[in-house]
Tab-separated table of C-alpha atoms in Angstrom:
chain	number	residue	atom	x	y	z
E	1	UNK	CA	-4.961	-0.395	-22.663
E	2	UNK	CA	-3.749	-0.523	-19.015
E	3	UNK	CA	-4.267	-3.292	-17.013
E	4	UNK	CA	-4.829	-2.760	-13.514
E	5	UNK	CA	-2.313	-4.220	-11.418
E	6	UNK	CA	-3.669	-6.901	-8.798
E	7	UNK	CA	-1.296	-6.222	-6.584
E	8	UNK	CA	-2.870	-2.566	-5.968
E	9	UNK	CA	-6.355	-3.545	-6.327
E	10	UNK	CA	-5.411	-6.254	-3.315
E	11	UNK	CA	-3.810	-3.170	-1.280
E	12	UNK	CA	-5.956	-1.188	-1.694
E	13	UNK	CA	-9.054	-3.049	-0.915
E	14	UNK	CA	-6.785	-4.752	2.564
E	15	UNK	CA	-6.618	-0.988	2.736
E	16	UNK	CA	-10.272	-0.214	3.185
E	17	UNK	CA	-10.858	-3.532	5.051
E	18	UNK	CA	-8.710	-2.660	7.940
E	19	UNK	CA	-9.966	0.878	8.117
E	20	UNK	CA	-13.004	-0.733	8.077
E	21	UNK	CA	-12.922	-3.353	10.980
E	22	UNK	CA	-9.878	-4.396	11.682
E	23	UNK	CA	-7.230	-6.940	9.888
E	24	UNK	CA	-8.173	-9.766	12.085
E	25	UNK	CA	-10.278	-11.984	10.765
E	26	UNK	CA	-9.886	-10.883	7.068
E	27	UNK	CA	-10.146	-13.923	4.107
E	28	UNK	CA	-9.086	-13.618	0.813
E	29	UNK	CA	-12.619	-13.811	-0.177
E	30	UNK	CA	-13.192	-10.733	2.077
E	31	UNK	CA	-10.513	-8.978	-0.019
E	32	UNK	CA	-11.625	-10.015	-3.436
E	33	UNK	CA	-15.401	-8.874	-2.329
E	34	UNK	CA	-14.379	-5.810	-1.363
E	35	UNK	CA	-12.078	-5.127	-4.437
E	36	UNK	CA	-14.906	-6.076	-6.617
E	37	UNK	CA	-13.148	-8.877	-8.135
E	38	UNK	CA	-12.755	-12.812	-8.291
E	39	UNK	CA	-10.557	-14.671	-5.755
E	40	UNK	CA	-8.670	-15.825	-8.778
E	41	UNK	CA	-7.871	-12.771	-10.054
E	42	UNK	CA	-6.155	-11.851	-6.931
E	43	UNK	CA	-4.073	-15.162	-6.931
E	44	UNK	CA	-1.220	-16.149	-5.469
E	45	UNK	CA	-2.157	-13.590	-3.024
E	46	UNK	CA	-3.017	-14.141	0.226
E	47	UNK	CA	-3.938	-12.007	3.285
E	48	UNK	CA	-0.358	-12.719	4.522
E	49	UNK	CA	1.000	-10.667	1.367
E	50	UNK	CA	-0.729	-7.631	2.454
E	51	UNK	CA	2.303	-5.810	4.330
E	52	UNK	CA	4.384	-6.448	1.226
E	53	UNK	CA	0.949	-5.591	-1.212
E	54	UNK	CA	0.930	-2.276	0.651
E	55	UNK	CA	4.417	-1.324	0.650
E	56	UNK	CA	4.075	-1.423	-3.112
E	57	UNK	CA	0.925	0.355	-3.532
E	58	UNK	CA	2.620	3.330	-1.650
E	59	UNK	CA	5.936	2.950	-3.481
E	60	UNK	CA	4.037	3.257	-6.846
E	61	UNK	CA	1.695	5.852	-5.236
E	62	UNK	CA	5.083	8.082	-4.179
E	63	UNK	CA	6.600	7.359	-7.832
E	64	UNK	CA	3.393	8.492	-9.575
E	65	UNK	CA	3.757	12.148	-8.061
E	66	UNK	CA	8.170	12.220	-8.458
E	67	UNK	CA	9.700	14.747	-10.268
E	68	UNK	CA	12.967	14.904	-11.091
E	69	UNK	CA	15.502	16.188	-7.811
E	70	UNK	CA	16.859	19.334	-8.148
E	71	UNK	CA	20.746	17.991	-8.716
E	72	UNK	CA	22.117	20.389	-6.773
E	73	UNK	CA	19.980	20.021	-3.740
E	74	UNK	CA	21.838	18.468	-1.205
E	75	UNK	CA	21.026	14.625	-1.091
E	76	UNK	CA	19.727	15.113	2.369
E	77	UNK	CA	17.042	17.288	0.965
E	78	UNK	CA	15.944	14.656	-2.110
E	79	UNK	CA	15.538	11.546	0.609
E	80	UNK	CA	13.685	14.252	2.773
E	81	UNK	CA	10.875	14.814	-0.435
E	82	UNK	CA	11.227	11.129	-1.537
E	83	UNK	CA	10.149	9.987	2.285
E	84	UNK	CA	7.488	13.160	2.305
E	85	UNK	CA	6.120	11.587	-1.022
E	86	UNK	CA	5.821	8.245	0.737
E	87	UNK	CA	4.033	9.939	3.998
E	88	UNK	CA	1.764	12.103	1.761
E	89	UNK	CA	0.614	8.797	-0.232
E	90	UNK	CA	0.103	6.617	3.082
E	91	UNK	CA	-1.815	9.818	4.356
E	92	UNK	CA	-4.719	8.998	2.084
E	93	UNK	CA	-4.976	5.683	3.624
E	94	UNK	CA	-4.532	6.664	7.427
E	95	UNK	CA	-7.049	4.519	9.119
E	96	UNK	CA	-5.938	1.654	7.294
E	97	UNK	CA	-2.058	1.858	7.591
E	98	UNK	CA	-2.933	2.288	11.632
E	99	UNK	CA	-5.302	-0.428	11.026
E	100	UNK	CA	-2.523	-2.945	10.128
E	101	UNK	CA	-0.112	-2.007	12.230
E	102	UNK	CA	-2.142	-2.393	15.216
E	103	UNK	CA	-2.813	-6.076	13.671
E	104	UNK	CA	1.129	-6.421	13.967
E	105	UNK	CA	2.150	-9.290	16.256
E	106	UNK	CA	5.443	-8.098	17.885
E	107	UNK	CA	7.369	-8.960	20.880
C-alpha cells in the first residue's frame, strides 16, 4: 500500500493556497485544512518549509514522467528535457508558483 507522502500533500495544498489568496497570512492550520488532513500529520512542517516542500513536489513530479536519455544525445540536450520536465510539472501549478514568488522578500 502506498503511503502518501506529507511532504506533497503540504505542497500541494501551499500550492492551492497561494493560488488561492496569496501566501501571506497562511497558518499551518490553513494548510492542513486545505489538504484535508490533521496539523499533526503534516508535522515538523511549517509554512516556512514550503519553498523547500515545493521544490520537491516538482522534483518528484519531473521524475514521475523521466525516461531514460537517449545516450547519445548530446548532454546539452538531456539537461534541456530534464529542465522542460521541471517547467511542464510547475506549469500545472502556475498561479501558485507566481503566487509564492511574489510572497518572496528580496532586496
Amino acid at each position: 500500500m502506498n503511503t502518501p507522502d506529507p511532504r506533497r500533500i503540504f505542497a500541494q495544498a501551499c500550492l492551492d493556497l497561494a493560488a488561492s489568496g496569496g501566501w501571506r497570512g497562511v497558518s499551518l492550520f490553513d494548510i492542513a485544512e486545505k489538504a484535508g488532513v490533521p496539523v499533526a500529520d503534516l508535522y515538523p512542517l511549517t509554512p516556512a518549509d514550503a519553498f523547500d516542500a515545493v521544490d520537491y513536489h516538482f522534483d518528484r513530479a519531473a521524475a514521475a514522467e523521466a525516461t531514460r536519455p537517449d545516450a547519445s544525445a548530446l548532454a546539452r540536450d538531456r539537461v534541456f528535457e530534464a529542465a522542460m520536465a521541471r517547467f511542464e510539472a510547475m506549469e500545472r501549478s502556475r498561479a501558485g508558483v507566481l503566487a509564492l514568488d511574489a510572497a518572496l522578500e528580496r532586496d
